[in-house]
Amino acid sequence: MEATKPIPLNWSPNYTKKVSIPLGAKAINLHFENEMEKNPSVTELDKSTYEAFQQKEIEENGSLLYFNNFLNFDKETLEKLLNWVDEGNTVFMSAHNFPEKLKDTLEVKIEPFLFNFQFIYHNELKLVNPAFGDTSYTSATDYEANYFSEIDTNSHRVLGYIKPVAESDEAEKESIDLVNFIEVEFGNGKLLLHTFPQAFGNHFFVHEENYKYTTNTLQYINWQKPVYIDQYYKSGREGVDSLLYYVTQNRALKWAYYTSILASIIFVFIQGKRKQKPIPIQEALTNKTYEYTKTVANMFLENNAHKEIATKQIKQLMNYIRKNYQISTREINQQFYKELALKSAQDVNLVKNLFEHIKYIEARDAITKEDLMKFDEQLSKIKK
């Protein structure tokens, strides 16, 4: 949907020579190409002014032409530029505003015009030179009017005016001619300052006969001598090597790029959720009862605690008989012997001898190792 909907008109300033949007400069640069074909001394500068001066690409007795929505030179560049003007050269600048240091040096002030009760207005522009006639040129649309609110009338020469024209009768009396184009003598050279750069934009230049206004302002430059047309200090200047910049300038590629970023974020969000970790294999706990019992028994044997071992074995035997043979051990008599012998599949005399041996152990304070071994042998026959 985004790729197929009509492209809105782009009104952002972009004074590069190949751009055909309203505030691009394709039309005026076609005019400059004709000038360059007729006059080889007219050239373009695709690098900074400071660099051009350093490499001595700018000759004496020439003119420099700048136009952009803003111009902002650093201190070193401005010093070199003013020194070059002082030597007898010309600089033409068209912008809404100029560097503060330049305005302070030339003693000028620039302000935007505002009606008291209206915000939308169009402009009428004219030049004061009688050779250009008394024609006023109407701006193609509602552009802001910047003007020189303060100049030195003794050293500054007015070359042109801009007149904001309101749509309502109430503000008509506020429509006055405002200075927007001046010539400033500086040493042996001069600066031409113009505050309506839209005159170099496509929309103004091709509107009716407005091209005459733009070309007439350029007549203050001596085109018979070297003229350097700046193509570096431009909004939207070409020459960006970034692949990402190229992608974002193409609508289809831009939205494909945004879609891929969104898809990547969704993928990371979904795949980044906590997953079930692999469950490590846990070895089953081994029954260490035998080892434990053996360890404890060895402790008793080392201490010659034969009676204690036998006593514990007797308790285990009684519990074994109750649990496995379901025989009460409360009374040990002839009936008990017969029943235990029957369920354990042993001889009655063997069972009787075992319990008589138990009585023997219980009656004594201590027993020998041989007594314990004999008891263990008899006990193993019952606990099969």
mmCIF file of C-alpha atoms in Angstrom:
data_model
loop_
_atom_site.group_PDB
_atom_site.id
_atom_site.type_symbol
_atom_site.label_atom_id
_atom_site.label_comp_id
_atom_site.label_asym_id
_atom_site.label_seq_id
_atom_site.Cartn_x
_atom_site.Cartn_y
_atom_site.Cartn_z
ATOM 1 C CA MET A 1 0.000 0.000 0.000
ATOM 2 C CA GLU A 2 2.823 2.370 0.855
ATOM 3 C CA ALA A 3 4.605 1.622 -2.416
ATOM 4 C CA THR A 4 1.540 2.140 -4.616
ATOM 5 C CA LYS A 5 -0.016 5.248 -3.060
ATOM 6 C CA PRO A 6 0.676 8.595 -4.818
ATOM 7 C CA ILE A 7 3.950 10.198 -3.844
ATOM 8 C CA PRO A 8 3.331 13.507 -2.027
ATOM 9 C CA LEU A 9 5.080 16.559 -3.412
ATOM 10 C CA ASN A 10 8.368 17.091 -1.614
ATOM 11 C CA TRP A 11 8.815 20.705 -0.547
ATOM 12 C CA SER A 12 12.019 20.203 1.409
ATOM 13 C CA PRO A 13 14.969 22.349 0.246
ATOM 14 C CA ASN A 14 17.396 20.461 -1.953
ATOM 15 C CA TYR A 15 19.338 22.776 -4.215
ATOM 16 C CA THR A 16 21.375 20.100 -5.957
ATOM 17 C CA LYS A 17 21.558 20.274 -9.709
ATOM 18 C CA LYS A 18 19.870 16.978 -10.653
ATOM 19 C CA VAL A 19 16.832 17.215 -8.391
ATOM 20 C CA SER A 20 13.503 18.150 -9.976
ATOM 21 C CA ILE A 21 11.444 18.731 -6.809
ATOM 22 C CA PRO A 22 10.048 22.264 -6.278
ATOM 23 C CA LEU A 23 13.076 23.416 -4.284
ATOM 24 C CA GLY A 24 15.604 21.518 -6.331
ATOM 25 C CA ALA A 25 17.875 23.351 -8.775
ATOM 26 C CA LYS A 26 17.687 21.311 -11.954
ATOM 27 C CA ALA A 27 16.200 24.142 -14.042
ATOM 28 C CA ILE A 28 18.746 26.835 -13.105
ATOM 29 C CA ASN A 29 21.589 24.362 -13.583
ATOM 30 C CA LEU A 30 20.433 23.703 -17.135
ATOM 31 C CA HIS A 31 20.834 27.454 -17.625
ATOM 32 C CA PHE A 32 24.352 27.244 -16.149
ATOM 33 C CA GLU A 33 25.211 24.370 -18.499
ATOM 34 C CA ASN A 34 24.383 26.603 -21.442
ATOM 35 C CA GLU A 35 26.641 29.293 -19.990
ATOM 36 C CA MET A 36 29.474 26.780 -19.533
ATOM 37 C CA GLU A 37 29.140 25.636 -23.143
ATOM 38 C CA LYS A 38 29.501 29.240 -24.337
ATOM 39 C CA ASN A 39 32.120 30.269 -21.804
ATOM 40 C CA PRO A 40 34.751 27.745 -20.616
ATOM 41 C CA SER A 41 35.734 30.089 -17.764
ATOM 42 C CA VAL A 42 32.455 29.201 -16.028
ATOM 43 C CA THR A 43 33.045 26.116 -13.883
ATOM 44 C CA GLU A 44 31.493 24.235 -10.972
ATOM 45 C CA LEU A 45 33.020 23.653 -7.543
ATOM 46 C CA ASP A 46 32.251 20.245 -6.015
ATOM 47 C CA LYS A 47 34.474 20.739 -2.966
ATOM 48 C CA SER A 48 34.600 23.070 -0.016
ATOM 49 C CA THR A 49 35.698 26.636 -0.642
ATOM 50 C CA TYR A 50 38.592 26.292 1.797
ATOM 51 C CA GLU A 51 39.867 23.216 -0.033
ATOM 52 C CA ALA A 52 39.502 24.955 -3.405
ATOM 53 C CA PHE A 53 41.551 27.899 -2.135
ATOM 54 C CA GLN A 54 44.179 25.553 -0.698
ATOM 55 C CA GLN A 55 44.517 23.756 -4.033
ATOM 56 C CA LYS A 56 44.517 27.073 -5.902
ATOM 57 C CA GLU A 57 41.561 26.138 -8.063
ATOM 58 C CA ILE A 58 40.020 29.601 -7.648
ATOM 59 C CA GLU A 59 41.714 32.301 -9.691
ATOM 60 C CA GLU A 60 41.834 36.060 -9.192
ATOM 61 C CA ASN A 61 39.467 38.484 -10.966
ATOM 62 C CA GLY A 62 36.574 36.098 -10.751
ATOM 63 C CA SER A 63 33.205 35.541 -9.050
ATOM 64 C CA LEU A 64 31.871 32.915 -6.662
ATOM 65 C CA LEU A 65 28.170 32.037 -6.759
ATOM 66 C CA TYR A 66 26.397 30.429 -3.778
ATOM 67 C CA PHE A 67 22.711 29.663 -3.362
ATOM 68 C CA ASN A 68 21.092 27.423 -0.764
ATOM 69 C CA ASN A 69 18.457 27.693 1.945
ATOM 70 C CA PHE A 70 21.299 28.396 4.408
ATOM 71 C CA LEU A 71 25.031 29.126 4.210
ATOM 72 C CA ASN A 72 27.258 28.437 7.165
ATOM 73 C CA PHE A 73 30.989 28.830 6.616
ATOM 74 C CA ASP A 74 33.531 28.121 9.315
ATOM 75 C CA LYS A 75 35.855 30.868 10.534
ATOM 76 C CA GLU A 76 38.831 29.876 8.360
ATOM 77 C CA THR A 77 36.752 29.575 5.180
ATOM 78 C CA LEU A 78 35.078 32.939 5.765
ATOM 79 C CA GLU A 79 38.431 34.656 6.331
ATOM 80 C CA LYS A 80 39.834 33.259 3.081
ATOM 81 C CA LEU A 81 36.638 34.255 1.260
ATOM 82 C CA LEU A 82 36.710 37.845 2.537
ATOM 83 C CA ASN A 83 40.420 38.163 1.768
ATOM 84 C CA TRP A 84 39.684 36.997 -1.770
ATOM 85 C CA VAL A 85 36.894 39.605 -2.097
ATOM 86 C CA ASP A 86 39.191 42.279 -0.701
ATOM 87 C CA GLU A 87 41.609 41.588 -3.566
ATOM 88 C CA GLY A 88 39.020 42.695 -6.105
ATOM 89 C CA ASN A 89 36.714 39.693 -6.611
ATOM 90 C CA THR A 90 32.954 39.189 -6.345
ATOM 91 C CA VAL A 91 30.904 36.821 -4.196
ATOM 92 C CA PHE A 92 27.185 36.292 -4.797
ATOM 93 C CA MET A 93 25.233 34.650 -1.935
ATOM 94 C CA SER A 94 21.555 33.807 -1.923
ATOM 95 C CA ALA A 95 20.200 32.285 1.305
ATOM 96 C CA HIS A 96 17.609 32.895 4.005
ATOM 97 C CA ASN A 97 20.410 33.925 6.320
ATOM 98 C CA PHE A 98 24.181 34.237 6.429
ATOM 99 C CA PRO A 99 26.917 33.448 8.966
ATOM 100 C CA GLU A 100 26.778 35.695 12.032
ATOM 101 C CA LYS A 101 30.427 36.708 11.623
ATOM 102 C CA LEU A 102 29.752 37.832 8.057
ATOM 103 C CA LYS A 103 26.718 39.892 9.117
ATOM 104 C CA ASP A 104 28.701 41.494 11.935
ATOM 105 C CA THR A 105 31.576 42.306 9.580
ATOM 106 C CA LEU A 106 29.272 43.867 6.988
ATOM 107 C CA GLU A 107 27.011 45.484 9.639
ATOM 108 C CA VAL A 108 23.734 44.041 8.373
ATOM 109 C CA LYS A 109 20.781 42.381 10.083
ATOM 110 C CA ILE A 110 18.236 39.975 8.612
ATOM 111 C CA GLU A 111 14.728 39.262 9.907
ATOM 112 C CA PRO A 112 11.720 37.259 8.660
ATOM 113 C CA PHE A 113 8.624 39.270 7.799
ATOM 114 C CA LEU A 114 5.403 38.582 9.687
ATOM 115 C CA PHE A 115 1.955 40.101 9.230
ATOM 116 C CA ASN A 116 0.154 41.063 12.409
ATOM 117 C CA PHE A 117 -3.027 39.159 11.617
ATOM 118 C CA GLN A 118 -2.102 36.782 8.830
ATOM 119 C CA PHE A 119 0.400 33.997 8.348
ATOM 120 C CA ILE A 120 -0.072 33.087 4.671
ATOM 121 C CA TYR A 121 1.019 35.480 1.955
ATOM 122 C CA HIS A 122 2.745 35.523 -1.410
ATOM 123 C CA ASN A 123 5.620 37.728 -2.471
ATOM 124 C CA GLU A 124 6.317 40.169 -5.255
ATOM 125 C CA LEU A 125 9.949 40.675 -6.216
ATOM 126 C CA LYS A 126 11.567 43.352 -8.305
ATOM 127 C CA LEU A 127 14.983 44.792 -9.089
ATOM 128 C CA VAL A 128 15.722 48.538 -8.922
ATOM 129 C CA ASN A 129 17.983 48.719 -11.981
ATOM 130 C CA PRO A 130 16.031 50.596 -14.686
ATOM 131 C CA ALA A 131 17.615 48.349 -17.302
ATOM 132 C CA PHE A 132 15.437 45.520 -16.029
ATOM 133 C CA GLY A 133 12.236 47.559 -16.227
ATOM 134 C CA ASP A 134 9.676 48.024 -13.490
ATOM 135 C CA THR A 135 8.324 44.470 -13.648
ATOM 136 C CA SER A 136 7.325 42.712 -10.438
ATOM 137 C CA TYR A 137 7.586 38.942 -10.309
ATOM 138 C CA THR A 138 5.116 36.968 -8.178
ATOM 139 C CA SER A 139 6.361 34.038 -6.167
ATOM 140 C CA ALA A 140 4.903 30.752 -7.351
ATOM 141 C CA THR A 141 3.668 29.861 -3.878
ATOM 142 C CA ASP A 142 3.640 31.086 -0.270
ATOM 143 C CA TYR A 143 7.307 31.542 0.601
ATOM 144 C CA GLU A 144 8.661 33.163 3.727
ATOM 145 C CA ALA A 145 10.067 36.654 3.155
ATOM 146 C CA ASN A 146 13.408 37.411 4.804
ATOM 147 C CA TYR A 147 14.716 40.938 4.447
ATOM 148 C CA PHE A 148 17.521 43.247 5.547
ATOM 149 C CA SER A 149 16.167 45.064 8.568
ATOM 150 C CA GLU A 150 19.386 47.041 9.009
ATOM 151 C CA ILE A 151 21.963 48.171 6.421
ATOM 152 C CA ASP A 152 24.524 50.932 6.052
ATOM 153 C CA THR A 153 23.002 53.221 3.464
ATOM 154 C CA ASN A 154 26.372 54.945 2.908
ATOM 155 C CA SER A 155 28.275 51.816 1.857
ATOM 156 C CA HIS A 156 25.483 49.383 0.922
ATOM 157 C CA ARG A 157 23.606 49.712 -2.358
ATOM 158 C CA VAL A 158 20.048 48.391 -2.623
ATOM 159 C CA LEU A 159 19.553 46.212 -5.704
ATOM 160 C CA GLY A 160 16.121 44.683 -5.115
ATOM 161 C CA TYR A 161 13.000 44.474 -2.982
ATOM 162 C CA ILE A 162 10.539 41.874 -1.838
ATOM 163 C CA LYS A 163 6.949 42.803 -1.062
ATOM 164 C CA PRO A 164 4.777 40.442 1.010
ATOM 165 C CA VAL A 165 1.185 40.612 -0.235
ATOM 166 C CA ALA A 166 -1.603 39.524 2.117
ATOM 167 C CA GLU A 167 -4.785 37.832 0.961
ATOM 168 C CA SER A 168 -6.982 39.904 3.258
ATOM 169 C CA ASP A 169 -7.720 43.608 2.898
ATOM 170 C CA GLU A 170 -7.051 44.184 6.617
ATOM 171 C CA ALA A 171 -3.355 43.433 6.226
ATOM 172 C CA GLU A 172 -2.960 45.183 2.860
ATOM 173 C CA LYS A 173 -1.591 48.348 4.451
ATOM 174 C CA GLU A 174 1.236 46.273 5.967
ATOM 175 C CA SER A 175 2.436 45.250 2.502
ATOM 176 C CA ILE A 176 5.528 47.346 1.915
ATOM 177 C CA ASP A 177 8.712 46.992 -0.101
ATOM 178 C CA LEU A 178 11.464 45.316 1.946
ATOM 179 C CA VAL A 179 15.122 45.228 0.949
ATOM 180 C CA ASN A 180 16.183 41.708 0.050
ATOM 181 C CA PHE A 181 19.078 42.242 -2.371
ATOM 182 C CA ILE A 182 22.086 44.458 -1.659
ATOM 183 C CA GLU A 183 25.597 45.120 -2.891
ATOM 184 C CA VAL A 184 28.314 45.598 -0.275
ATOM 185 C CA GLU A 185 31.674 47.075 -1.215
ATOM 186 C CA PHE A 186 34.452 45.244 0.611
ATOM 187 C CA GLY A 187 38.011 46.366 -0.089
ATOM 188 C CA ASN A 188 38.570 46.209 -3.825
ATOM 189 C CA GLY A 189 35.758 43.721 -4.364
ATOM 190 C CA LYS A 190 32.102 43.346 -3.526
ATOM 191 C CA LEU A 191 29.567 40.970 -2.047
ATOM 192 C CA LEU A 192 26.079 40.517 -3.467
ATOM 193 C CA LEU A 193 23.687 39.347 -0.739
ATOM 194 C CA HIS A 194 20.253 38.013 -1.677
ATOM 195 C CA THR A 195 17.711 36.635 0.854
ATOM 196 C CA PHE A 196 15.326 34.793 -1.469
ATOM 197 C CA PRO A 197 17.078 31.528 -2.527
ATOM 198 C CA GLN A 198 13.723 30.130 -3.751
ATOM 199 C CA ALA A 199 14.381 32.207 -6.866
ATOM 200 C CA PHE A 200 16.910 29.514 -7.807
ATOM 201 C CA GLY A 201 14.464 26.670 -7.160
ATOM 202 C CA ASN A 202 12.637 24.825 -9.920
ATOM 203 C CA HIS A 203 9.145 25.917 -8.896
ATOM 204 C CA PHE A 204 9.891 29.627 -8.983
ATOM 205 C CA PHE A 205 12.205 29.490 -11.988
ATOM 206 C CA VAL A 206 9.694 27.820 -14.333
ATOM 207 C CA HIS A 207 6.665 29.810 -13.123
ATOM 208 C CA GLU A 208 5.507 32.188 -15.856
ATOM 209 C CA GLU A 209 8.419 34.564 -16.578
ATOM 210 C CA ASN A 210 10.100 34.381 -13.188
ATOM 211 C CA TYR A 211 13.271 33.038 -14.795
ATOM 212 C CA LYS A 212 13.911 36.642 -15.910
ATOM 213 C CA TYR A 213 14.092 37.776 -12.295
ATOM 214 C CA THR A 214 16.634 35.047 -11.446
ATOM 215 C CA THR A 215 18.806 35.620 -14.508
ATOM 216 C CA ASN A 216 18.671 39.406 -13.998
ATOM 217 C CA THR A 217 19.988 39.072 -10.443
ATOM 218 C CA LEU A 218 22.903 37.116 -11.884
ATOM 219 C CA GLN A 219 23.744 39.994 -14.255
ATOM 220 C CA TYR A 220 25.571 41.669 -11.369
ATOM 221 C CA ILE A 221 28.223 38.990 -11.853
ATOM 222 C CA ASN A 222 30.782 39.547 -14.600
ATOM 223 C CA TRP A 223 30.318 36.421 -16.745
ATOM 224 C CA GLN A 224 33.207 37.401 -19.026
ATOM 225 C CA LYS A 225 35.617 36.553 -16.234
ATOM 226 C CA PRO A 226 35.942 33.261 -14.342
ATOM 227 C CA VAL A 227 32.755 32.319 -12.501
ATOM 228 C CA TYR A 228 32.726 29.477 -9.953
ATOM 229 C CA ILE A 229 29.282 27.968 -9.271
ATOM 230 C CA ASP A 230 29.191 26.235 -5.906
ATOM 231 C CA GLN A 231 27.748 22.704 -5.867
ATOM 232 C CA TYR A 232 29.143 21.765 -2.457
ATOM 233 C CA TYR A 233 27.222 23.843 0.096
ATOM 234 C CA LYS A 234 23.835 22.350 -0.795
ATOM 235 C CA SER A 235 21.031 20.833 1.209
ATOM 236 C CA GLY A 236 20.775 17.231 0.003
ATOM 237 C CA ARG A 237 24.201 17.407 -1.617
ATOM 238 C CA GLU A 238 25.091 14.424 -3.803
ATOM 239 C CA GLY A 239 28.112 12.249 -3.389
ATOM 240 C CA VAL A 240 27.013 10.283 -0.343
ATOM 241 C CA ASP A 241 28.712 6.890 -0.538
ATOM 242 C CA SER A 242 26.647 5.200 2.146
ATOM 243 C CA LEU A 243 24.729 2.161 0.919
ATOM 244 C CA LEU A 244 22.139 2.755 3.621
ATOM 245 C CA TYR A 245 21.587 6.289 2.341
ATOM 246 C CA TYR A 246 20.978 4.924 -1.153
ATOM 247 C CA VAL A 247 18.523 2.342 0.189
ATOM 248 C CA THR A 248 16.541 4.893 2.196
ATOM 249 C CA GLN A 249 16.280 7.233 -0.788
ATOM 250 C CA ASN A 250 14.425 4.576 -2.787
ATOM 251 C CA ARG A 251 10.882 4.015 -1.513
ATOM 252 C CA ALA A 252 10.693 0.347 -2.476
ATOM 253 C CA LEU A 253 14.107 -0.464 -1.009
ATOM 254 C CA LYS A 254 13.382 1.626 2.078
ATOM 255 C CA TRP A 255 10.200 -0.282 2.906
ATOM 256 C CA ALA A 256 11.860 -3.598 2.138
ATOM 257 C CA TYR A 257 14.617 -2.587 4.547
ATOM 258 C CA TYR A 258 12.122 -1.576 7.247
ATOM 259 C CA THR A 259 10.171 -4.809 6.737
ATOM 260 C CA SER A 260 13.314 -6.908 7.119
ATOM 261 C CA ILE A 261 14.197 -5.072 10.345
ATOM 262 C CA LEU A 262 10.685 -5.635 11.699
ATOM 263 C CA ALA A 263 10.781 -9.312 10.726
ATOM 264 C CA SER A 264 14.167 -9.682 12.422
ATOM 265 C CA ILE A 265 12.855 -8.102 15.619
ATOM 266 C CA ILE A 266 9.820 -10.422 15.620
ATOM 267 C CA PHE A 267 12.075 -13.426 14.975
ATOM 268 C CA VAL A 268 14.396 -12.494 17.842
ATOM 269 C CA PHE A 269 11.412 -11.863 20.131
ATOM 270 C CA ILE A 270 9.827 -15.251 19.354
ATOM 271 C CA GLN A 271 13.003 -17.303 19.241
ATOM 272 C CA GLY A 272 14.408 -15.504 22.262
ATOM 273 C CA LYS A 273 11.712 -16.840 24.562
ATOM 274 C CA ARG A 274 12.877 -19.325 27.181
ATOM 275 C CA LYS A 275 12.804 -22.854 25.836
ATOM 276 C CA GLN A 276 12.751 -26.121 27.826
ATOM 277 C CA LYS A 277 16.315 -26.959 28.626
ATOM 278 C CA PRO A 278 17.509 -30.550 28.057
ATOM 279 C CA ILE A 279 16.947 -32.644 31.162
ATOM 280 C CA PRO A 280 20.224 -34.241 32.175
ATOM 281 C CA ILE A 281 20.246 -37.984 32.760
ATOM 282 C CA GLN A 282 20.280 -38.667 36.468
ATOM 283 C CA GLU A 283 21.690 -41.985 37.523
ATOM 284 C CA ALA A 284 19.351 -43.862 39.847
ATOM 285 C CA LEU A 285 20.436 -43.882 43.432
ATOM 286 C CA THR A 286 22.085 -47.191 44.282
ATOM 287 C CA ASN A 287 21.094 -49.073 47.399
ATOM 288 C CA LYS A 288 23.988 -48.674 49.809
ATOM 289 C CA THR A 289 22.291 -50.506 52.657
ATOM 290 C CA TYR A 290 24.552 -53.507 52.376
ATOM 291 C CA GLU A 291 27.697 -51.411 52.319
ATOM 292 C CA TYR A 292 26.429 -49.339 55.209
ATOM 293 C CA THR A 293 25.529 -52.408 57.234
ATOM 294 C CA LYS A 294 28.878 -53.966 56.451
ATOM 295 C CA THR A 295 30.677 -50.831 57.555
ATOM 296 C CA VAL A 296 28.751 -50.678 60.819
ATOM 297 C CA ALA A 297 29.285 -54.390 61.425
ATOM 298 C CA ASN A 298 33.013 -54.025 60.893
ATOM 299 C CA MET A 299 33.045 -51.243 63.440
ATOM 300 C CA PHE A 300 31.336 -53.512 65.968
ATOM 301 C CA LEU A 301 33.704 -56.401 65.165
ATOM 302 C CA GLU A 302 36.767 -54.257 65.557
ATOM 303 C CA ASN A 303 35.487 -53.284 69.033
ATOM 304 C CA ASN A 304 34.634 -56.949 69.869
ATOM 305 C CA ALA A 305 30.992 -55.878 70.371
ATOM 306 C CA HIS A 306 29.694 -59.377 69.556
ATOM 307 C CA LYS A 307 26.780 -59.142 71.957
ATOM 308 C CA GLU A 308 25.591 -55.822 70.416
ATOM 309 C CA ILE A 309 25.728 -57.335 66.896
ATOM 310 C CA ALA A 310 23.784 -60.365 68.001
ATOM 311 C CA THR A 311 21.188 -58.195 69.752
ATOM 312 C CA LYS A 312 20.567 -56.183 66.583
ATOM 313 C CA GLN A 313 20.324 -59.344 64.532
ATOM 314 C CA ILE A 314 17.754 -60.737 67.005
ATOM 315 C CA LYS A 315 15.615 -57.589 66.598
ATOM 316 C CA GLN A 316 15.829 -57.820 62.825
ATOM 317 C CA LEU A 317 14.891 -61.520 62.988
ATOM 318 C CA MET A 318 11.790 -60.811 65.069
ATOM 319 C CA ASN A 319 10.720 -58.065 62.686
ATOM 320 C CA TYR A 320 11.363 -60.354 59.708
ATOM 321 C CA ILE A 321 9.186 -63.130 61.207
ATOM 322 C CA ARG A 322 6.307 -60.721 61.913
ATOM 323 C CA LYS A 323 6.471 -59.094 58.492
ATOM 324 C CA ASN A 324 7.168 -61.998 56.176
ATOM 325 C CA TYR A 325 5.643 -64.985 57.987
ATOM 326 C CA GLN A 326 2.829 -63.119 59.731
ATOM 327 C CA ILE A 327 3.641 -64.816 63.063
ATOM 328 C CA SER A 328 3.402 -63.034 66.391
ATOM 329 C CA THR A 329 6.636 -63.049 68.404
ATOM 330 C CA ARG A 330 4.966 -62.120 71.680
ATOM 331 C CA GLU A 331 5.093 -65.696 72.992
ATOM 332 C CA ILE A 332 7.902 -68.057 72.057
ATOM 333 C CA ASN A 333 6.556 -71.583 72.676
ATOM 334 C CA GLN A 334 6.180 -74.981 71.035
ATOM 335 C CA GLN A 335 3.322 -73.745 68.851
ATOM 336 C CA PHE A 336 5.463 -70.835 67.660
ATOM 337 C CA TYR A 337 8.259 -73.263 66.734
ATOM 338 C CA LYS A 338 5.946 -75.471 64.708
ATOM 339 C CA GLU A 339 4.344 -72.565 62.849
ATOM 340 C CA LEU A 340 7.700 -70.891 62.035
ATOM 341 C CA ALA A 341 9.196 -74.234 60.927
ATOM 342 C CA LEU A 342 6.221 -74.819 58.660
ATOM 343 C CA LYS A 343 6.339 -71.383 57.001
ATOM 344 C CA SER A 344 10.125 -71.296 56.681
ATOM 345 C CA ALA A 345 10.285 -74.922 55.478
ATOM 346 C CA GLN A 346 12.770 -75.853 58.208
ATOM 347 C CA ASP A 347 12.979 -78.586 60.795
ATOM 348 C CA VAL A 348 11.274 -77.826 64.101
ATOM 349 C CA ASN A 349 14.414 -78.819 66.035
ATOM 350 C CA LEU A 350 16.480 -76.306 64.017
ATOM 351 C CA VAL A 351 14.026 -73.534 64.873
ATOM 352 C CA LYS A 352 13.967 -74.593 68.508
ATOM 353 C CA ASN A 353 17.790 -74.676 68.700
ATOM 354 C CA LEU A 354 17.937 -71.148 67.174
ATOM 355 C CA PHE A 355 15.668 -69.612 69.819
ATOM 356 C CA GLU A 356 17.423 -71.525 72.619
ATOM 357 C CA HIS A 357 20.675 -69.988 71.339
ATOM 358 C CA ILE A 358 18.960 -66.595 71.398
ATOM 359 C CA LYS A 359 18.026 -67.130 75.042
ATOM 360 C CA TYR A 360 21.638 -68.067 75.695
ATOM 361 C CA ILE A 361 22.896 -64.820 74.063
ATOM 362 C CA GLU A 362 20.371 -62.654 75.887
ATOM 363 C CA ALA A 363 21.290 -64.211 79.236
ATOM 364 C CA ARG A 364 25.005 -63.490 78.912
ATOM 365 C CA ASP A 365 26.764 -60.121 79.280
ATOM 366 C CA ALA A 366 29.148 -60.932 76.452
ATOM 367 C CA ILE A 367 29.561 -63.625 73.883
ATOM 368 C CA THR A 368 32.469 -64.904 71.902
ATOM 369 C CA LYS A 369 33.047 -64.582 68.205
ATOM 370 C CA GLU A 370 32.285 -68.277 67.830
ATOM 371 C CA ASP A 371 28.899 -67.810 69.498
ATOM 372 C CA LEU A 372 28.122 -65.000 67.065
ATOM 373 C CA MET A 373 29.184 -67.022 64.052
ATOM 374 C CA LYS A 374 27.071 -69.973 65.163
ATOM 375 C CA PHE A 375 24.069 -67.689 65.653
ATOM 376 C CA ASP A 376 24.542 -66.112 62.238
ATOM 377 C CA GLU A 377 24.719 -69.531 60.579
ATOM 378 C CA GLN A 378 21.444 -70.649 62.223
ATOM 379 C CA LEU A 379 19.832 -67.307 61.402
ATOM 380 C CA SER A 380 20.634 -67.515 57.673
ATOM 381 C CA LYS A 381 18.641 -70.760 57.402
ATOM 382 C CA ILE A 382 15.483 -69.027 58.668
ATOM 383 C CA LYS A 383 15.940 -65.798 56.582
ATOM 384 C CA LYS A 384 16.193 -67.234 53.110
#
